[in-house]
Short mmCIF file of C-alpha atoms in Angstrom, two decimals:
data_model
loop_
_atom_site.label_atom_id
_atom_site.label_comp_id
_atom_site.label_asym_id
_atom_site.label_seq_id
_atom_site.Cartn_x
_atom_site.Cartn_y
_atom_site.Cartn_z
CA MET T 787 0.11 0.08 0.08
CA LYS T 788 1.11 3.63 -0.68
CA LEU T 789 -0.07 7.02 0.51
CA PHE T 790 -2.91 8.56 -1.52
CA ASP T 791 -1.20 11.54 -3.16
CA VAL T 792 -3.19 14.44 -2.08
CA TYR T 793 -0.41 17.06 -1.08
CA PRO T 794 2.46 18.49 -3.33
CA LEU T 795 5.33 18.06 -0.94
CA PHE T 796 8.59 19.82 -0.34
CA GLY T 797 11.40 17.37 -0.23
CA VAL T 798 12.19 17.91 3.52
CA ASN T 799 11.63 15.33 6.20
CA ILE T 800 11.12 17.18 9.58
CA VAL T 801 12.04 15.10 12.58
CA LYS T 802 12.80 17.38 15.48
CA GLY T 803 11.52 20.83 16.83
CA GLU T 804 12.33 23.19 19.48
CA GLY T 805 10.70 26.69 19.98
CA CYS T 806 10.52 28.33 16.46
CA LYS T 807 13.08 25.89 15.00
CA VAL T 808 12.88 22.54 13.31
CA TRP T 809 15.37 20.14 12.01
CA ASP T 810 15.25 17.61 9.20
CA ASP T 811 16.72 14.01 9.02
CA LYS T 812 19.98 15.38 7.87
CA GLY T 813 20.32 17.61 10.74
CA GLN T 814 19.70 20.87 8.79
CA GLU T 815 18.05 23.56 11.13
CA TYR T 816 15.19 25.64 9.74
CA LEU T 817 13.39 28.73 10.98
CA ASP T 818 9.75 28.05 11.26
CA LEU T 819 7.52 31.01 10.36
CA TYR T 820 4.75 28.62 9.38
CA GLY T 821 4.03 27.03 12.69
CA GLY T 822 2.68 23.71 11.00
CA HIS T 823 -0.08 25.91 9.37
CA ALA T 824 -0.77 27.97 12.47
CA VAL T 825 -1.05 24.96 14.66
CA ILE T 826 1.99 25.30 16.67
CA SER T 827 1.12 28.05 19.39
CA VAL T 828 3.50 27.67 22.26
CA GLY T 829 6.46 26.47 20.29
CA HIS T 830 7.76 22.86 19.22
CA SER T 831 8.59 20.54 22.11
CA HIS T 832 7.88 22.89 24.97
CA PRO T 833 9.05 21.26 28.11
CA HIS T 834 5.85 22.14 30.19
CA TYR T 835 3.61 20.80 27.27
CA ILE T 836 5.51 17.62 27.16
CA LYS T 837 5.52 17.18 30.85
CA LYS T 838 1.69 17.58 31.16
CA VAL T 839 0.95 15.37 28.08
CA THR T 840 3.24 12.79 29.33
CA GLU T 841 1.79 12.70 32.77
CA GLN T 842 -1.70 12.42 31.62
CA LEU T 843 -0.73 9.50 29.28
CA ASN T 844 0.74 7.73 32.26
CA ARG T 845 -2.69 8.10 33.98
CA ILE T 846 -5.24 7.62 31.20
CA GLY T 847 -5.21 8.90 27.68
CA PHE T 848 -8.79 8.15 26.60
CA TYR T 849 -12.21 7.20 27.88
CA SER T 850 -15.48 7.96 26.17
CA ASN T 851 -17.89 10.84 26.76
CA SER T 852 -20.30 8.62 28.53
CA VAL T 853 -18.60 9.39 31.88
CA VAL T 854 -17.56 12.61 33.65
CA ASN T 855 -14.13 14.05 32.46
CA LYS T 856 -13.19 16.84 34.93
CA LEU T 857 -10.35 17.98 32.59
CA GLN T 858 -13.06 19.20 30.14
CA VAL T 859 -14.69 21.27 32.99
CA GLU T 860 -11.41 22.76 33.94
CA LEU T 861 -10.57 23.49 30.23
CA ALA T 862 -14.06 25.20 29.73
CA GLU T 863 -13.63 27.25 32.86
CA ARG T 864 -10.05 28.35 32.14
CA LEU T 865 -10.77 29.09 28.38
CA GLY T 866 -13.70 31.09 29.36
CA LYS T 867 -11.68 33.12 31.79
CA ILE T 868 -8.64 33.90 29.58
CA SER T 869 -10.74 34.60 26.46
CA GLY T 870 -13.42 36.77 28.12
CA TYR T 871 -16.24 34.31 27.54
CA ASP T 872 -16.80 32.81 30.83
CA ASP T 873 -20.50 32.78 30.46
CA TYR T 874 -20.38 30.72 27.11
CA GLN T 875 -20.66 26.91 26.77
CA LEU T 876 -17.93 24.64 25.29
CA PHE T 877 -18.30 21.76 22.91
CA LEU T 878 -15.15 19.93 22.29
CA ILE T 879 -14.37 18.08 19.14
CA ASN T 880 -11.26 17.18 17.03
CA SER T 881 -10.66 19.61 14.23
CA GLY T 882 -11.57 22.99 12.75
CA ALA T 883 -13.79 21.66 10.07
CA GLU T 884 -15.79 19.74 12.74
CA ALA T 885 -15.98 22.77 14.78
CA ASN T 886 -17.51 24.63 11.82
CA GLU T 887 -19.75 21.72 10.90
CA ASN T 888 -21.13 21.59 14.42
CA ALA T 889 -21.60 25.46 14.58
CA LEU T 890 -23.69 25.52 11.46
CA LYS T 891 -25.81 22.50 12.56
CA LEU T 892 -26.40 24.16 15.91
CA ALA T 893 -27.47 27.32 14.13
CA SER T 894 -29.96 25.43 11.88
CA PHE T 895 -31.27 23.32 14.84
CA THR T 896 -31.88 26.63 16.67
CA ASN T 897 -33.76 28.82 14.05
CA GLY T 898 -34.96 26.15 11.67
CA ARG T 899 -33.45 27.88 8.69
CA LYS T 900 -31.14 26.69 5.84
CA ARG T 901 -29.40 29.44 3.97
CA VAL T 902 -25.89 30.71 5.10
CA LEU T 903 -23.98 33.70 4.10
CA SER T 904 -20.07 33.44 3.74
CA CYS T 905 -17.31 35.44 2.28
CA GLU T 906 -15.82 35.38 -0.99
CA LYS T 907 -12.44 33.64 -0.71
CA ALA T 908 -13.47 32.28 2.61
CA PHE T 909 -11.92 28.78 3.97
CA HIS T 910 -13.78 26.95 6.56
CA GLY T 911 -12.74 23.30 6.13
CA ARG T 912 -13.27 20.32 3.97
CA THR T 913 -16.12 18.33 5.40
CA SER T 914 -19.76 18.57 4.18
CA LEU T 915 -21.11 21.77 5.59
CA ALA T 916 -17.65 23.33 6.17
CA VAL T 917 -16.61 22.99 2.54
CA GLU T 918 -20.04 24.21 1.24
CA VAL T 919 -19.28 27.50 3.04
CA THR T 920 -15.71 27.54 1.65
CA ASN T 921 -15.61 29.66 -1.50
CA ASN T 922 -13.42 27.32 -3.59
CA PRO T 923 -15.29 25.25 -6.30
CA LYS T 924 -12.25 23.00 -6.88
CA ILE T 925 -12.82 21.47 -3.51
CA ILE T 926 -16.52 21.36 -3.34
CA ALA T 927 -17.88 17.88 -4.68
CA PRO T 928 -21.24 17.63 -6.36
CA ILE T 929 -22.64 16.04 -3.20
CA ASN T 930 -21.62 19.08 -1.23
CA ASP T 931 -23.00 21.68 -3.58
CA ASN T 932 -26.56 21.95 -2.14
CA GLY T 933 -27.30 25.62 -2.75
CA HIS T 934 -27.49 26.66 0.81
CA VAL T 935 -24.80 29.28 0.58
CA THR T 936 -24.46 32.98 -0.74
CA TYR T 937 -20.99 34.32 -1.06
CA LEU T 938 -20.40 38.05 -0.60
CA PRO T 939 -17.47 40.42 -0.57
CA LEU T 940 -15.77 41.07 2.79
CA ASN T 941 -16.47 44.51 3.94
CA ASP T 942 -19.29 45.27 1.61
CA LEU T 943 -21.94 45.86 4.37
CA ALA T 944 -24.79 46.84 1.89
CA ALA T 945 -24.59 43.62 0.18
CA TRP T 946 -24.74 41.59 3.39
CA GLU T 947 -27.61 43.67 4.80
CA ALA T 948 -29.55 43.15 1.53
CA GLU T 949 -29.42 39.26 1.81
CA LEU T 950 -30.04 39.39 5.69
CA SER T 951 -33.21 41.59 5.23
CA LYS T 952 -34.86 38.64 3.21
CA GLY T 953 -35.39 37.06 6.62
CA ASP T 954 -34.45 33.55 5.63
CA VAL T 955 -30.61 33.34 6.58
CA CYS T 956 -29.82 30.83 9.12
CA ALA T 957 -26.22 31.92 9.81
CA VAL T 958 -23.33 34.21 8.80
CA ILE T 959 -19.88 32.63 9.17
CA LEU T 960 -16.94 35.04 9.06
CA GLU T 961 -13.17 34.96 9.38
CA CYS T 962 -12.30 38.38 10.87
CA ILE T 963 -8.90 37.91 9.23
CA GLN T 964 -8.99 35.70 6.21
CA GLY T 965 -6.13 33.17 6.01
CA VAL T 966 -6.45 31.18 2.90
CA GLY T 967 -8.17 34.28 1.33
CA GLY T 968 -4.88 36.36 1.59
CA ILE T 969 -4.77 37.85 5.06
CA LYS T 970 -7.71 40.23 4.40
CA LEU T 971 -9.11 41.99 7.51
CA ALA T 972 -12.58 42.87 8.28
CA THR T 973 -13.18 46.48 9.15
CA LYS T 974 -14.75 47.49 12.55
CA GLU T 975 -17.58 49.31 10.62
CA PHE T 976 -18.37 46.18 8.68
CA ALA T 977 -18.23 43.78 11.49
CA GLN T 978 -20.34 45.95 13.85
CA GLY T 979 -22.84 46.58 11.23
CA LEU T 980 -23.01 42.93 10.28
CA ALA T 981 -23.48 41.92 13.96
CA ALA T 982 -26.27 44.39 14.33
CA ALA T 983 -28.00 43.23 11.19
CA CYS T 984 -27.74 39.57 12.34
CA LYS T 985 -29.45 40.40 15.63
CA LYS T 986 -32.19 42.40 13.77
CA TYR T 987 -33.24 39.55 11.44
CA GLY T 988 -32.70 36.59 13.82
CA THR T 989 -29.48 35.33 12.09
CA ILE T 990 -26.87 33.69 14.09
CA LEU T 991 -23.27 35.10 13.88
CA ILE T 992 -20.46 32.48 13.78
CA CYS T 993 -17.04 33.79 13.92
CA ASP T 994 -14.42 31.27 12.53
CA GLU T 995 -11.39 31.78 14.95
CA ILE T 996 -9.54 28.75 13.80
CA GLN T 997 -6.64 30.27 12.24
CA CYS T 998 -6.85 33.95 13.43
CA GLY T 999 -7.84 33.10 16.88
CA TYR T 1000 -6.32 31.79 20.06
CA GLY T 1001 -3.93 34.64 20.54
CA ARG T 1002 -2.50 34.86 17.02
CA SER T 1003 -3.78 38.42 16.27
CA GLY T 1004 -2.56 39.83 19.59
CA LYS T 1005 -5.87 39.51 21.23
CA PHE T 1006 -7.23 36.16 22.39
CA PHE T 1007 -9.85 36.28 19.40
CA ALA T 1008 -9.46 38.43 16.35
CA HIS T 1009 -12.95 39.66 16.52
CA GLN T 1010 -12.16 41.32 19.74
CA TRP T 1011 -10.28 43.97 17.82
CA LEU T 1012 -13.72 44.82 16.27
CA ASP T 1013 -15.80 45.01 19.38
CA ILE T 1014 -18.33 42.52 18.47
CA ARG T 1015 -19.59 39.53 20.36
CA PRO T 1016 -20.64 36.58 18.03
CA ASP T 1017 -23.41 34.03 18.92
CA ILE T 1018 -20.93 31.13 18.22
CA ILE T 1019 -17.01 31.10 18.03
CA THR T 1020 -15.03 28.17 16.48
CA VAL T 1021 -11.53 27.26 17.50
CA ALA T 1022 -8.87 24.51 16.60
CA LYS T 1023 -5.20 24.74 15.45
CA GLY T 1024 -3.26 26.38 18.29
CA ILE T 1025 -5.77 25.19 21.00
CA ALA T 1026 -3.55 22.07 21.74
CA ASN T 1027 -0.17 22.91 20.02
CA GLY T 1028 -0.48 20.06 17.48
CA PHE T 1029 -2.71 17.52 19.40
CA PRO T 1030 -5.92 17.14 17.25
CA MET T 1031 -8.52 19.29 18.93
CA GLY T 1032 -11.35 21.76 18.11
CA GLY T 1033 -13.96 23.58 19.99
CA VAL T 1034 -17.13 25.36 19.70
CA LEU T 1035 -18.00 28.33 22.10
CA ILE T 1036 -21.58 28.83 22.35
CA SER T 1037 -23.76 31.76 23.62
CA PRO T 1038 -25.77 30.93 26.80
CA ASP T 1039 -28.78 31.70 24.69
CA PHE T 1040 -28.44 28.20 23.12
CA LYS T 1041 -29.90 25.31 25.15
CA PRO T 1042 -28.24 21.88 24.65
CA VAL T 1043 -30.58 19.06 23.36
CA TYR T 1044 -29.35 15.47 24.01
CA GLY T 1045 -28.60 13.81 20.73
CA GLN T 1046 -28.31 16.71 18.44
CA LEU T 1047 -24.30 16.84 18.70
CA GLY T 1048 -21.81 14.27 19.69
CA THR T 1049 -18.34 12.99 19.17
CA THR T 1050 -16.31 9.74 19.82
CA PHE T 1051 -12.74 11.17 20.38
CA GLY T 1052 -13.44 14.76 21.12
CA GLY T 1053 -12.45 16.36 24.44
CA ASN T 1054 -10.56 13.18 25.47
CA HIS T 1055 -8.22 13.09 28.47
CA LEU T 1056 -5.03 13.49 26.49
CA ALA T 1057 -6.39 16.31 24.32
CA CYS T 1058 -7.63 18.31 27.28
CA ALA T 1059 -4.20 17.87 28.99
CA ALA T 1060 -2.50 19.25 26.01
CA ALA T 1061 -5.03 22.10 25.76
CA LEU T 1062 -4.66 22.91 29.47
CA ALA T 1063 -0.93 23.02 29.10
CA VAL T 1064 -1.18 25.49 26.32
CA LEU T 1065 -3.17 27.85 28.57
CA ASP T 1066 -0.65 27.35 31.25
CA ILE T 1067 2.09 28.58 28.90
CA TYR T 1068 -0.03 31.41 27.51
CA GLU T 1069 -0.54 32.85 30.97
CA GLU T 1070 3.07 32.24 32.20
CA GLU T 1071 4.84 33.58 29.16
CA GLY T 1072 2.40 36.20 27.98
CA LEU T 1073 2.11 34.72 24.52
CA VAL T 1074 -0.88 36.68 23.48
CA GLU T 1075 0.92 39.98 24.11
CA ASN T 1076 3.99 38.67 22.63
CA ALA T 1077 2.23 37.88 19.39
CA ARG T 1078 1.04 41.67 19.37
CA VAL T 1079 4.41 43.05 20.24
CA VAL T 1080 6.53 40.78 17.98
CA GLY T 1081 3.96 41.03 15.32
CA ASP T 1082 3.83 44.83 15.21
CA TYR T 1083 7.82 44.69 15.24
CA LEU T 1084 7.86 42.19 12.31
CA MET T 1085 5.42 44.22 10.19
CA GLU T 1086 7.66 47.29 10.81
CA GLN T 1087 10.75 45.57 9.71
CA LEU T 1088 9.00 44.21 6.64
CA LYS T 1089 7.69 47.69 5.58
CA MET T 1090 11.26 49.05 6.12
CA LEU T 1091 12.56 46.64 3.45
CA ASN T 1092 11.11 48.87 0.69
CA SER T 1093 11.47 46.07 -1.67
CA PRO T 1094 10.00 46.55 -5.29
CA ARG T 1095 9.11 42.78 -5.09
CA ILE T 1096 6.68 43.50 -2.25
CA LYS T 1097 3.34 45.16 -3.18
CA ASP T 1098 1.71 45.12 0.24
CA ILE T 1099 2.15 43.82 3.76
CA ARG T 1100 -0.88 43.39 5.94
CA GLY T 1101 -2.12 41.49 8.85
CA ARG T 1102 -2.37 41.62 12.68
CA GLY T 1103 -0.22 40.17 15.27
CA LEU T 1104 1.60 37.05 14.08
CA MET T 1105 -0.71 36.51 11.03
CA ILE T 1106 0.93 38.38 8.20
CA GLY T 1107 0.60 38.38 4.53
CA ILE T 1108 3.36 39.52 2.18
CA ASP T 1109 1.87 40.21 -1.21
CA LEU T 1110 4.49 39.77 -3.81
CA ASP T 1111 4.76 40.91 -7.55
CA CYS T 1112 5.50 37.42 -8.55
CA PRO T 1113 4.19 33.85 -7.82
CA HIS T 1114 4.85 33.06 -4.09
CA ALA T 1115 6.66 29.91 -5.21
CA GLU T 1116 9.50 32.07 -6.67
CA VAL T 1117 10.15 33.33 -3.07
CA ARG T 1118 8.99 30.47 -0.86
CA LYS T 1119 11.06 27.75 -2.54
CA PRO T 1120 14.44 29.50 -2.16
CA LEU T 1121 13.52 30.38 1.34
CA ILE T 1122 13.03 26.81 2.20
CA TYR T 1123 15.89 25.19 0.16
CA GLU T 1124 18.53 27.96 0.35
CA GLN T 1125 17.62 30.02 3.34
CA HIS T 1126 16.19 27.18 5.39
CA CYS T 1127 13.09 29.00 6.48
CA PHE T 1128 9.54 27.83 6.34
CA THR T 1129 6.51 30.10 5.44
CA GLY T 1130 2.95 29.45 4.40
CA CYS T 1131 1.34 30.96 1.10
CA ALA T 1132 -2.15 32.05 0.11
CA GLY T 1133 -3.55 32.62 -3.56
CA THR T 1134 -0.85 32.82 -6.07
CA ASN T 1135 1.26 35.70 -4.85
CA ILE T 1136 1.06 35.83 -1.12
CA LEU T 1137 3.53 34.61 1.54
CA ARG T 1138 1.66 33.89 4.74
CA LEU T 1139 3.47 34.13 8.09
CA LEU T 1140 2.03 31.98 10.94
CA PRO T 1141 4.84 31.30 13.46
CA PRO T 1142 4.61 30.09 16.91
CA LEU T 1143 3.50 32.78 19.27
CA CYS T 1144 6.77 32.50 21.15
CA LEU T 1145 8.60 34.20 18.07
CA THR T 1146 11.19 36.69 19.32
CA LYS T 1147 12.34 39.92 17.96
CA ALA T 1148 15.59 38.18 17.29
CA ASP T 1149 13.79 35.42 15.36
CA ALA T 1150 11.96 38.23 13.30
CA ASP T 1151 15.30 39.93 12.51
CA ASP T 1152 16.63 36.52 11.35
CA PHE T 1153 13.73 36.07 9.05
CA ILE T 1154 14.16 39.46 7.59
CA GLU T 1155 17.78 38.80 6.81
CA ARG T 1156 16.99 35.53 5.10
CA LEU T 1157 14.02 37.12 3.21
CA LYS T 1158 16.35 40.08 2.03
CA LYS T 1159 18.78 37.37 0.43
CA VAL T 1160 15.96 35.80 -1.75
CA LEU T 1161 14.33 39.17 -2.60
#
């Protein structure tokens, strides 16, 4: 048997990591400005994370959700406190796509509607409902194309209000900073107007914080820069620093009904131990604030390059897009193979920076020097 070939791979076998560095099987060190696609939040192989996960594995790694798991309760309480959503409810699952899937189902169970509004260039996952609200026809199979979704331009409030006023929209799903869409930011005017319109017409507002959330923007959630409070918030990626986990934060206005939602692996003991270790490190090392400070510094240094190859630099915290005048591969490949530095990408021309939130100013300077050599 061989692997089903779904990914175009770089010819590098990563076998070790520490902080913002990774090493391949030949011993070559790489600077990691990619974070495993925004998943590594507290850094690779953090000693506290390893200790807590190992201790939990030595006790029990998994039992079903048919019994009490006090780690879930502790995680909900601590996540509520650190995020500012201590009155919300938490449903734990395994991934970002599953988080969005359950958020959309819960919205539809609640108001009985079917139609959803999503952004042009949105990405919300690859499972059934999640891929349907993702604006990429190449990954939407015919079985997922059910006509439930209308895609609208980010920040065009009039277009969204016109659709919402029809009174049949179940939910709006929004990335306040688009990731795959090219690091495009929702404006405060748009977000607040959209939230008000959702409330007016009985539509549920879902903020997808899977990539832009969990401290990456310099606040715990990216929507907190915009002074809105969504009905449902979805999280994953950085929640457990690489352990598969996702979550749905649900307004107290929603009442649970047994049987509507469920999961086999979600919120298991080992996943909760990993997520609690992440919150420990966030608080002890001030990583949300670090994302803001070092992110601002990195943005400034990028702008000071004044390179004709760079058309625009945008983002917030440690979620930064570098819009190039050429296909991103022309810069990304030599960054990896010659300068030994990983970045992400978006669209055809954008380098996407999604480093661990422990990135230092020295790491940022190191990246700038490597980027200069390629540019």
